[in-house]
XYZ file of C-alpha atoms in Angstrom:
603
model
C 2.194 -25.722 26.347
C 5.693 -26.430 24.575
C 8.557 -25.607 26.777
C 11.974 -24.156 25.062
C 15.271 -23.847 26.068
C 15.736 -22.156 29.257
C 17.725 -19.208 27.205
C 14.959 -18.802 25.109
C 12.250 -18.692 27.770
C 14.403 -16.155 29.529
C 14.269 -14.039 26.460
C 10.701 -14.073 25.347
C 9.406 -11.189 27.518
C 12.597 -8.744 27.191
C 12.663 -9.386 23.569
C 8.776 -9.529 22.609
C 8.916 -13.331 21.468
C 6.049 -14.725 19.849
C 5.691 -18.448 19.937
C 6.910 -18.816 16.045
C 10.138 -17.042 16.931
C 10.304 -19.456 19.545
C 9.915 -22.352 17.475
C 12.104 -21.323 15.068
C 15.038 -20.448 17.240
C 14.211 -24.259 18.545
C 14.442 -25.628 15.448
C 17.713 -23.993 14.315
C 19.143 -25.131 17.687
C 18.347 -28.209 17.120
C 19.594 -28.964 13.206
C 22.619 -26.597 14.128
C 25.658 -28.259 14.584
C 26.645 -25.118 17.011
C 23.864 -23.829 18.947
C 25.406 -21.423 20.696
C 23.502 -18.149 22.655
C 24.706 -16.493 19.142
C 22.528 -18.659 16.951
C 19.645 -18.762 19.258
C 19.516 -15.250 19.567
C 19.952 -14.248 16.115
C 17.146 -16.789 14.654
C 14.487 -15.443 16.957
C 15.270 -12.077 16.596
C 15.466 -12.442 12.636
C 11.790 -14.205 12.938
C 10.655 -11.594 14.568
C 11.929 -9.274 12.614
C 9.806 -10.887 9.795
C 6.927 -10.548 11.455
C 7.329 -6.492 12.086
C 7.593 -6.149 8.273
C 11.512 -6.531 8.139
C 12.785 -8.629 5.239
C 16.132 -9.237 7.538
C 17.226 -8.335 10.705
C 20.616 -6.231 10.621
C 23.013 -7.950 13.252
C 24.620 -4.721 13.924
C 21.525 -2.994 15.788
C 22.042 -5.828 18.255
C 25.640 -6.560 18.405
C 27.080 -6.153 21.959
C 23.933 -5.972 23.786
C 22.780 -7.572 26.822
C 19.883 -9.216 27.071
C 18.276 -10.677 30.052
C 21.691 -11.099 31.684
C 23.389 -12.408 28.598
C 25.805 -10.372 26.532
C 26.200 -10.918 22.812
C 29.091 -10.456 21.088
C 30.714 -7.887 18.709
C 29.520 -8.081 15.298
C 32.831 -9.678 14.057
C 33.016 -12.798 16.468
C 28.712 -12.767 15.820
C 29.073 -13.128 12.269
C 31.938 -15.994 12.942
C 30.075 -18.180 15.307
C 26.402 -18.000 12.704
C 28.999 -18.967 9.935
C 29.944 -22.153 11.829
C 27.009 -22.887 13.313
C 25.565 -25.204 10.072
C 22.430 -23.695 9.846
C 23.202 -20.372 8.601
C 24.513 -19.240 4.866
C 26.433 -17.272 2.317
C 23.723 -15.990 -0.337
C 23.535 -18.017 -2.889
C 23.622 -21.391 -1.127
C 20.880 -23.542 0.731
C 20.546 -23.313 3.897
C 17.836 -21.855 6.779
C 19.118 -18.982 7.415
C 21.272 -16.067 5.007
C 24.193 -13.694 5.865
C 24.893 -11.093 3.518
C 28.254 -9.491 3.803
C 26.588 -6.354 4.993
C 25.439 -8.614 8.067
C 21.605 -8.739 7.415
C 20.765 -12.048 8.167
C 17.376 -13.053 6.120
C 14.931 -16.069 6.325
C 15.973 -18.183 3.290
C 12.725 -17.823 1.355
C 13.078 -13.796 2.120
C 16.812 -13.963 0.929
C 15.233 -15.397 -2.304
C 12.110 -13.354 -2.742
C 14.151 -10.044 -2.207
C 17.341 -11.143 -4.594
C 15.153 -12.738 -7.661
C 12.704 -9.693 -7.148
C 16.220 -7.038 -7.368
C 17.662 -8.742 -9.945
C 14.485 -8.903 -12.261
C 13.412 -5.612 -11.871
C 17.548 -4.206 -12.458
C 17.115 -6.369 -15.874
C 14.070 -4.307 -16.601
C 15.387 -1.092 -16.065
C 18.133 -1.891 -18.061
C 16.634 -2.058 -21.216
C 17.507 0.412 -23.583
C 14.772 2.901 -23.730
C 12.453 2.991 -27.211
C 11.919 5.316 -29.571
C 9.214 7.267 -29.666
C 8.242 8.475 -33.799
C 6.659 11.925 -34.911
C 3.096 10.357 -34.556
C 2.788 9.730 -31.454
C 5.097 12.707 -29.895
C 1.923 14.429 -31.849
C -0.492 12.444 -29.736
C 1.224 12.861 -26.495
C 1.109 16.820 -27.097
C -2.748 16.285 -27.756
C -3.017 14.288 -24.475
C -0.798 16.591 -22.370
C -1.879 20.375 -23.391
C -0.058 23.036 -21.999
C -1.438 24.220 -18.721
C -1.393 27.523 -17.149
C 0.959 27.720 -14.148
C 2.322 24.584 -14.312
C 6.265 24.640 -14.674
C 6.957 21.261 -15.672
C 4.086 18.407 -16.660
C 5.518 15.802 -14.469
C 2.487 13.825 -16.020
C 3.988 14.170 -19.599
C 7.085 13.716 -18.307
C 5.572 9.707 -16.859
C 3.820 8.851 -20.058
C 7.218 9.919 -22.564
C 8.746 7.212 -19.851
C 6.197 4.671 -20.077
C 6.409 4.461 -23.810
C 10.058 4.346 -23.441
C 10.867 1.523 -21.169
C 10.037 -1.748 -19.580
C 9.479 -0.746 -16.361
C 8.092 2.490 -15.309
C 7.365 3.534 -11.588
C 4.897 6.405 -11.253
C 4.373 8.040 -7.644
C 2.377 10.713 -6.536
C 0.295 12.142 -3.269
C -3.311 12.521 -3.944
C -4.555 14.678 -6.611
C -1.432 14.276 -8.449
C -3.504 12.473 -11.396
C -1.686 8.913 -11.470
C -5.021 7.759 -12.728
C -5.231 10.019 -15.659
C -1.652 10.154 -16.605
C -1.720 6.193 -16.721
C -5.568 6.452 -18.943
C -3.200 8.699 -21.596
C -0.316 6.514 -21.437
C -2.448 3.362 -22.890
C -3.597 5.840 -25.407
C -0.661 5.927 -26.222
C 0.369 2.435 -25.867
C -2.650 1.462 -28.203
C -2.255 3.509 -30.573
C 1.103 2.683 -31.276
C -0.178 -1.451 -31.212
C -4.291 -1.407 -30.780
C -3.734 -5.426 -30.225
C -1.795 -4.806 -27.227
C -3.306 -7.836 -24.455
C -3.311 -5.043 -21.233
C -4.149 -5.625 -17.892
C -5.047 -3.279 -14.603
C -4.732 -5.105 -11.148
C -4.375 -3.791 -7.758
C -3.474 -5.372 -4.200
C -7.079 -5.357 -3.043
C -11.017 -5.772 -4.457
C -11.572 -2.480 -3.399
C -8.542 -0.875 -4.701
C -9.143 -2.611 -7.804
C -12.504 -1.423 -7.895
C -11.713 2.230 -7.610
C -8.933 1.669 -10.147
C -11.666 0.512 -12.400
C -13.790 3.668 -12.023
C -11.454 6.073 -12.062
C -9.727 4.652 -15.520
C -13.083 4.332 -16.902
C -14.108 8.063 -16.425
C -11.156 9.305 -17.426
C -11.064 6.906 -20.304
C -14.350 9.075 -21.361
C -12.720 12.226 -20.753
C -10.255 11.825 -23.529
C -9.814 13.663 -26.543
C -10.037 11.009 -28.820
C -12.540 9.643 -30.892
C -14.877 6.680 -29.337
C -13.054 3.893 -30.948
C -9.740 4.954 -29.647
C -11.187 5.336 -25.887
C -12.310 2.073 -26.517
C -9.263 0.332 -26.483
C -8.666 1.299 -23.582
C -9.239 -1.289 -20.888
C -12.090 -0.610 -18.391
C -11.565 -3.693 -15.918
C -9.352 -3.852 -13.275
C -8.958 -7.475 -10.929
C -6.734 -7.933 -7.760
C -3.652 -9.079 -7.948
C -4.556 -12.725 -6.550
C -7.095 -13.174 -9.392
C -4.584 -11.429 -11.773
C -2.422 -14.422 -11.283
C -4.927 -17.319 -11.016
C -4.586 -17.785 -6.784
C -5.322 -21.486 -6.528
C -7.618 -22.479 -3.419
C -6.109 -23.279 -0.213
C -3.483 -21.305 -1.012
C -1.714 -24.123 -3.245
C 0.254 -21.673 -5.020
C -0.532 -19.252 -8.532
C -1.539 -20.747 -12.110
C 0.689 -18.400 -13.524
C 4.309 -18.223 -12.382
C 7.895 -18.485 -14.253
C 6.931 -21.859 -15.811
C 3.482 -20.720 -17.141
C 3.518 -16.824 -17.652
C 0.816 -14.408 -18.102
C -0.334 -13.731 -21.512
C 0.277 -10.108 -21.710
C 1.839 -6.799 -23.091
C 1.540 -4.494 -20.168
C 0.529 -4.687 -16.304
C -0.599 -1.485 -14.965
C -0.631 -2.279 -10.839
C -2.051 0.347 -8.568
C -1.700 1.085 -4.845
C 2.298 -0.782 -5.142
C 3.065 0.641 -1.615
C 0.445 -1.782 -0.682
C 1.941 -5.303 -1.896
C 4.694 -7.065 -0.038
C 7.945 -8.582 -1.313
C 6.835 -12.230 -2.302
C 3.516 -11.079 -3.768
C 5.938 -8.484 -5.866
C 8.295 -11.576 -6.349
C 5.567 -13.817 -8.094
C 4.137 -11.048 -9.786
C 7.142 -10.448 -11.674
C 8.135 -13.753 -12.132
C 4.713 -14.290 -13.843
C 4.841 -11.320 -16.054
C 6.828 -12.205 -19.095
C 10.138 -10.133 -19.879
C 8.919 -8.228 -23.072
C 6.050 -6.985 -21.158
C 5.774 -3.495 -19.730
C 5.222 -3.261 -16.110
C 3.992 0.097 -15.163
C 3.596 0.644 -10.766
C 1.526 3.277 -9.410
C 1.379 4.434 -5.837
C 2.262 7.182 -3.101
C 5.758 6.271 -1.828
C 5.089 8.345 1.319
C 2.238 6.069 2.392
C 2.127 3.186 4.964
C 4.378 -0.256 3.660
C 2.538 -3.356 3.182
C 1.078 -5.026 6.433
C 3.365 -8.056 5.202
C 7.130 -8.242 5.013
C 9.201 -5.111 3.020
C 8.515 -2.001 1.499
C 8.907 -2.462 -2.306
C 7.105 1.042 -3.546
C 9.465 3.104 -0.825
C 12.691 1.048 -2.164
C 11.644 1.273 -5.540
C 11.808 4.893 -5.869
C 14.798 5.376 -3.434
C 16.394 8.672 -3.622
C 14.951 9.312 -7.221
C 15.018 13.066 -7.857
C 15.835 13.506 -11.877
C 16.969 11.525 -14.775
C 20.715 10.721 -16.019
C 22.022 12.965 -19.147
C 20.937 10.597 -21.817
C 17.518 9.977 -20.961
C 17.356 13.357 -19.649
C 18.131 15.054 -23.246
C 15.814 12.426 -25.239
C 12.603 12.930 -23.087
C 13.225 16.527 -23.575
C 13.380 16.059 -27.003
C 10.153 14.405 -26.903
C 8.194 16.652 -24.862
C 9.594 20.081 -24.832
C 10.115 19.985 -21.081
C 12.387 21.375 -18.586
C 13.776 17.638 -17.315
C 15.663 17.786 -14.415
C 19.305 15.888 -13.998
C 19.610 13.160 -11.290
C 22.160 14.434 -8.259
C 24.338 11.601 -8.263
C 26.987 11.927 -11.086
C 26.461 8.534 -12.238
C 22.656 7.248 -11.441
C 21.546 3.721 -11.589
C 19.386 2.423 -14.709
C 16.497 2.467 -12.381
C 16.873 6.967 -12.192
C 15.459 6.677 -15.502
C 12.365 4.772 -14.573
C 10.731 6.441 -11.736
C 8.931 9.514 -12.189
C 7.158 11.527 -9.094
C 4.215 13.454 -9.895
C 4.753 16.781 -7.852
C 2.019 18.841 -8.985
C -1.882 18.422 -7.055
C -4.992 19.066 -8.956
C -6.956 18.639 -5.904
C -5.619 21.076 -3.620
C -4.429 24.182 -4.061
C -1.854 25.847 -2.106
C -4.266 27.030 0.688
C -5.818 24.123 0.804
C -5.781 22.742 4.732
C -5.879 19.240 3.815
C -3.363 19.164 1.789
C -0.997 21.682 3.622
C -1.608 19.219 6.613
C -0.346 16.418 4.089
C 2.659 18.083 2.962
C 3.596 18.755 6.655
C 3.029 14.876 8.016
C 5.029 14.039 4.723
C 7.792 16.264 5.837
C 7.772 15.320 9.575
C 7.043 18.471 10.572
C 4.919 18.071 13.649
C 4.797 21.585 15.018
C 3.507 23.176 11.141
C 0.762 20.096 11.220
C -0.525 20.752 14.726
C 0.014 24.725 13.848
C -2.283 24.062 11.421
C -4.599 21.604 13.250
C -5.026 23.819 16.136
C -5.478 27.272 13.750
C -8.778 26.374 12.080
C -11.756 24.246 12.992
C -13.301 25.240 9.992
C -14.559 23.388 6.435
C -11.396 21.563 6.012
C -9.862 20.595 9.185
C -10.962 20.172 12.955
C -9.944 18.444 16.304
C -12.342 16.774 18.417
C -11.910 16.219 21.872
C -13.117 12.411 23.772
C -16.459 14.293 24.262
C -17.329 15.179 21.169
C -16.019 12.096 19.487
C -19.221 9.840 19.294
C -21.154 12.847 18.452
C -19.015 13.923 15.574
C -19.042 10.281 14.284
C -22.933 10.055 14.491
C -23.449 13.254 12.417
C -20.728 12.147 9.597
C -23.217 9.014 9.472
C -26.562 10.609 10.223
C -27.353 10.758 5.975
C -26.688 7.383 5.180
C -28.753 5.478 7.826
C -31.359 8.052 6.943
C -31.429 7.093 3.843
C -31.453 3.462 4.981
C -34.521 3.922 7.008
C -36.180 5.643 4.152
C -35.964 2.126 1.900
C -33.408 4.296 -0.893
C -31.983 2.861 -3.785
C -29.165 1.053 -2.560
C -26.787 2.953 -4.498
C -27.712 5.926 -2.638
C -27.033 4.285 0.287
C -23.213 3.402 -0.543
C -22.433 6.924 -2.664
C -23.730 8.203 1.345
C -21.715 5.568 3.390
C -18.644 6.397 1.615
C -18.835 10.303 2.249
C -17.412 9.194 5.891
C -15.603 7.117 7.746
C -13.813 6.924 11.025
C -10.290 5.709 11.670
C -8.478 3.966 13.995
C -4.450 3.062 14.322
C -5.321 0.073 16.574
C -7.443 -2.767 16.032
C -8.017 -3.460 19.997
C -8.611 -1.081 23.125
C -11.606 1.543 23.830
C -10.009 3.583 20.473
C -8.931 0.849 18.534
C -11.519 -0.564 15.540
C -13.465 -2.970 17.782
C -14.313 -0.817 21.019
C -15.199 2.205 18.933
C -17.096 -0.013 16.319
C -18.886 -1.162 19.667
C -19.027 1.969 21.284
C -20.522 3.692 17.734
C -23.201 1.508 17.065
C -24.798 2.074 20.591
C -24.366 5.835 20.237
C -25.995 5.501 16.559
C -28.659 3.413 18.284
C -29.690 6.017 21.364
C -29.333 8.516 18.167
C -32.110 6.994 16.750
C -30.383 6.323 13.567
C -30.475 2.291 14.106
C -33.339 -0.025 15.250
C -30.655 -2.250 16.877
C -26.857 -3.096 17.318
C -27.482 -6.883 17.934
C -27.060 -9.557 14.732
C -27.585 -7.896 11.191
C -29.565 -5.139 11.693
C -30.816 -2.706 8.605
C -27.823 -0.617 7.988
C -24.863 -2.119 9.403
C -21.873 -1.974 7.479
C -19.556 -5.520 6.880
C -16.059 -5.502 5.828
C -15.016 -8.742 4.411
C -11.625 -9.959 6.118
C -10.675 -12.844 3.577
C -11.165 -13.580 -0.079
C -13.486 -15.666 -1.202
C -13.075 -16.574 -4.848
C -16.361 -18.600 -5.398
C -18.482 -15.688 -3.907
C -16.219 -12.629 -5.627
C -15.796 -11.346 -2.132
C -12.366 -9.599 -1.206
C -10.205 -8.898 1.358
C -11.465 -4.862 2.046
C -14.893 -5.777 0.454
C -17.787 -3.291 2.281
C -21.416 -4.383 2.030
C -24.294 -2.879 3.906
C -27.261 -5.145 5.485
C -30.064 -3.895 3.681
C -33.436 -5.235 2.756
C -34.225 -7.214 5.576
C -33.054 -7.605 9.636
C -32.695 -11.338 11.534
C -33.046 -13.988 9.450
C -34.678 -12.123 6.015
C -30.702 -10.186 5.910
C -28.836 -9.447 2.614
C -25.732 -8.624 2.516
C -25.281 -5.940 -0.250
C -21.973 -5.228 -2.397
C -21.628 -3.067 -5.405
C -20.612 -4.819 -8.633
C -19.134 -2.421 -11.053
C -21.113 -0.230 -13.175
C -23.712 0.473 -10.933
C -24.783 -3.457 -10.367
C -25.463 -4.876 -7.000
C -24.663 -8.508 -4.999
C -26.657 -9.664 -2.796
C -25.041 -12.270 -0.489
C -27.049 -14.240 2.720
C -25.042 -13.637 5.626
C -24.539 -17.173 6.351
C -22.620 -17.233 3.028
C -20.039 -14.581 3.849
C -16.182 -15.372 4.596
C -14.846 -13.743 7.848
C -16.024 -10.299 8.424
C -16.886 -7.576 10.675
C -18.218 -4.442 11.339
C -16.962 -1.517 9.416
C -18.382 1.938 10.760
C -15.177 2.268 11.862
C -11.320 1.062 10.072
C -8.015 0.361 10.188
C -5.761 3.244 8.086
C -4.693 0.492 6.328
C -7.665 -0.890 5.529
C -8.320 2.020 3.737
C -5.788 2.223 1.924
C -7.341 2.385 -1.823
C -10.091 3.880 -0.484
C -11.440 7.832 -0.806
C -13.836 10.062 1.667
C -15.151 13.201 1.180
C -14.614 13.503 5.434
C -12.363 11.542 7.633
C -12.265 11.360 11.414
C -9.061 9.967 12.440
C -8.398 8.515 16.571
C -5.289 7.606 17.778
C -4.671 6.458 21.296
C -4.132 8.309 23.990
C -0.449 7.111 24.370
C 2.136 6.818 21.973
C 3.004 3.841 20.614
C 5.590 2.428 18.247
C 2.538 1.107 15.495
C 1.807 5.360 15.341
C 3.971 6.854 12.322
C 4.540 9.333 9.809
C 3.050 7.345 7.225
C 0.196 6.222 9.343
C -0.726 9.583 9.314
C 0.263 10.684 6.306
C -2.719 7.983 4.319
C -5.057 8.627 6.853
C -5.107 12.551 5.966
C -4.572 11.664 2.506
C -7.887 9.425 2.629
C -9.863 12.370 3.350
C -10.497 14.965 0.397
C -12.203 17.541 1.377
C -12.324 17.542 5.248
C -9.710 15.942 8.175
C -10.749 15.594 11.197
C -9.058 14.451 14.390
C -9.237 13.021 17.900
C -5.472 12.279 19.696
C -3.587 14.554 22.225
C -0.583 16.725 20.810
C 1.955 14.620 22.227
C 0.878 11.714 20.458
C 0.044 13.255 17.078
C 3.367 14.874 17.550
C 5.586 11.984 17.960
C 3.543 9.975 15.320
C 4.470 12.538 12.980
C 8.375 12.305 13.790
C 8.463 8.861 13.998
C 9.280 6.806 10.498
C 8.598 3.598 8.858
C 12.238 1.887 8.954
C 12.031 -1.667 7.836
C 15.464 -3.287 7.299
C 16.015 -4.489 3.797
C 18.724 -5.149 1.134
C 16.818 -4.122 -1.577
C 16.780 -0.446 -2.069
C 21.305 -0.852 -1.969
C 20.370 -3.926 -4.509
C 18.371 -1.273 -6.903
C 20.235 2.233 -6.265
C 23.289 0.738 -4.981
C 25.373 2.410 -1.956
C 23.717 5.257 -0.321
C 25.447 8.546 -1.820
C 27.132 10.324 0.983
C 26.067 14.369 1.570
């Protein structure tokens, strides 16, 4: 095993090392011409700030401190001794590491992703808007009918955007119809330019596969004529096949020097892609092209570094006076003002969908969702512990394999009864159980363990060993040959032992069937992350957290996993926990949102 420097050694328990921050802090000690306790500390604490999602670490949280027995300085003398130390950076020039002058000191290649991804996406929102002409303000009043009770048509209010501007960021909690609002806006786009070359992507296969679906009914739910719902694109990809992922992760086909050939990118699920994957994607995506972003701001940050979606829409809340009075203009709609007196382009380009067609005010499931969202733990649990009814329920350790056997009990029934495998999924995917960890007795792998030998004394499986009739696979890496994604779910059917097939769905009702020895890393999937299922819908959802808190449990944790479910929530955690998940957020240090919004407006 590598030995470090004796300082870092001492550190890596107190401060949670892993052996890449170790390295790292190594390295720079060794190119620095100054490798000072200062330098030391501040690389391995920036790597491992990386690692926990941060795109920099923020010297000041740390300045002062004592740790294991050695005291750091003020931030002052800190930023002084990093400056001299050769291995660290203003921005703008080449070196390791990168101190702003707000003292967030970045990994170079984070420094770069987060500055080219500002700066290109502050361009975009700085176009001046379009016009829109008579013909298609008809078509958008066509599209967007009046509708009873509905104060202002947030959804008309995204579209008049999207045919406005370069860059148009659409959020919304479930139900809010980001799917149908973006169907009408390429109406609108192609019928304005019918040649337009459009494309729908999303972070994951699965995400991209619902995005397909759910474009494609609502495609045929428009009232248009068959030829102009047929311009409409029905195929969505992920965003790694989007932009030509070369194997052995070599890099993209298309990138600055070789640019997708398109008019418009719609992307789905954007809370779900991390800065560099945001980075390329822009790069790639030629200037004149409009880039439209979809997602819930509210939900969990991607598992990799930043949180674009959440910086994106910073404190956006209304539109400045000129864009304000032209969109009401264009649709007849009470727009509201921004509250800052002078907004940033990017006010103009984010519009959030307020208004839920799947829940209605009494709705449980999505008063509990409103409640996580606003961190109010005592309404949530309130409303938790009021009902155990059709819509939301607790379940205590004894009752949590039973609960999780009946939510399964009609698929694997259907299983043993030789169905058509589409049966089979449509069943599978009226369920699932999740978990906030992926190890311990509650985490995905014990209770994927503990499940399958409950299902098995059930009755419901012939056997828990090998691939056995029924059992559910996640795929846990792409495979590009075999059209097998990262959050891919297939089901063993047809066969146990060494007969197995490994079936996926294939759009429009088709059906894969893969050999098990073919199949890139995978596991079992009765039970899955919350983000893993991200992009993902359930008619029920059974949600465990551990039985202590712990730092990985958050508001927005909870917040997707009760937004997964859509007509029933269930849960098994102890108040406490629930209770400080809820008032815990998602704070991942980043330059960005000051880059986009600039300053934070004072109260």
């Amino acid at each position: 095993m590598k030995r470090f420097p004796p300082l870092l050694e001492k550190w890596r328990e107190p401060l949670g090392l892993a052996p890449q921050d170790l390295q790292f802090a190594d390295l720079m000690g060794r190119l620095a011409t100054d490798a000072g306790p200062e330098l030391l500390a501040a690389a391995a604490l920036c790597s491992r700030a990386t690692g926990e999602g941060h795109l920099c670490l923020d010297l000041e949280a740390f300045a002062g401190r004592e740790i294991a027995g050695v005291a750091l300085p003020g931030i002052g003398g800190w930023r002084e001794r990093l400056r001299g130390s050769g291995v660290v950076g203003e921005p703008g020039s080449f070196h390791p590491l990168i101190l702003d002058p707000a003292g967030r000191l970045y990994l170079y290649r984070y420094w770069a992703y987060e500055s080219h991804l500002a700066e290109e996406l502050v361009w975009r929102a700085g176009q001046p808007p379009e016009d829109i002409g008579p013909e298609h303000r008809s078509l958008l009043q066509q599209l967007f009918p009046a509708r009873e009770g509905v104060k202002v048509d947030w959804q008309k209010l995204a579209a008049a955007t999207a045919l406005c501007r370069n860059l148009t960021v659409v959020s919304g909690g479930p139900g809010t119809g980001k799917t149908s609002t973006v169907v009408r806006i390429l109406a609108l786009l192609t019928a304005r330019a019918p040649e337009l070359r459009i494309a729908l992507a999303a972070p994951t296969g699965k995400a991209a596969g619902r995005l397909e679906a759910s474009v494609r009914m609502a495609r045929e739910a428009l009232p248009l004529d068959r030829e102009q719902r047929q311009r409409i694109p029905g195929e969505a990809s992920t965003l790694h096949r989007l932009l030509g992922a070369e194997w052995g992760g070599g890099g993209y086909r298309y990138h600055g020097g070789s640019q997708l050939p398109l008019d418009v990118l719609i992307l789905d699920e954007a809370s779900m892609v991390d800065v560099a994957m945001m980075a390329h994607l822009v790069e790639a995506l030629p200037r004149r092209a409009r880039l439209i972003l979809l997602g819930d701001r509210f939900q969990l940050a991607s598992v990799e570094a930043g949180a674009v979606l959440g910086d994106l829409c910073g404190d956006a809340d209304g539109f400045s006076h000129p864009f304000r009075e032209r969109l009401r203009a264009v649709t007849g709609e009470k727009v509201p003002a921004s509250p800052r007196p002078h907004p940033p382009p990017l006010a103009d380009s984010v519009v959030y969908l307020r208004h839920s067609y799947r829940f209605s005010e009494a709705s449980g499931v999505g008063r509990l969702a409103q409640a996580v969202r606003d961190g109010d733990a005592a309404a949530s649990l309130t409303l938790l512990n009021a009902q155990d009814g059709p819509e939301l329920g607790r379940l205590d350790d004894d009752r949590l394999l039973s609960g999780a056997v009946a939510g399964f009990r009609d698929y694997l029934s259907l299983v043993r009864g030789g169905e058509d495998p589409l049966r089979v999924f449509a069943a599978f995917d009226r369920f699932r159980v999740l978990a906030a960890m992926r190890r311990g007795r509650r985490g995905v792998e014990g209770l994927n363990h503990r499940l399958e030998q409950a299902l098995l004394e059930a009755g419901l499986l012939q056997s828990r060993e090998g691939w056995y009739q029924g059992r559910p696979v996640m795929v846990l890496q792409n495979d590009y040959g075999l059209r097998l994604y990262n959050g891919d779910i297939g089901i063993v059917l047809g066969g146990d032992g060494p007969g197995a097939r490994v079936c996926f769905p294939d759009g429009e009702a088709g059906l894969r069937w893969i050999p098990p020895s073919r199949l890139p890393p995978h596991e079992t999937a009765f039970v899955m992350t919350v983000h893993k299922s991200q992009g993902s819908e359930f008619d029920r959802v059974l949600l465990v957290l551990p039985q202590e808190d712990r730092p990985l449990l958050t508001r927005e944790l909870i917040y997707t996993a009760v937004t997964r479910a859509r007509e029933r929530f269930q849960v098994c955690a102890p108040d406490a926990v629930w209770a400080a998940a809820v008032e815990r957020r998602t704070r991942r240090s980043s330059g960005l949102r000051e880059a986009l919004w600039g300053p934070p407006v004072s109260a």
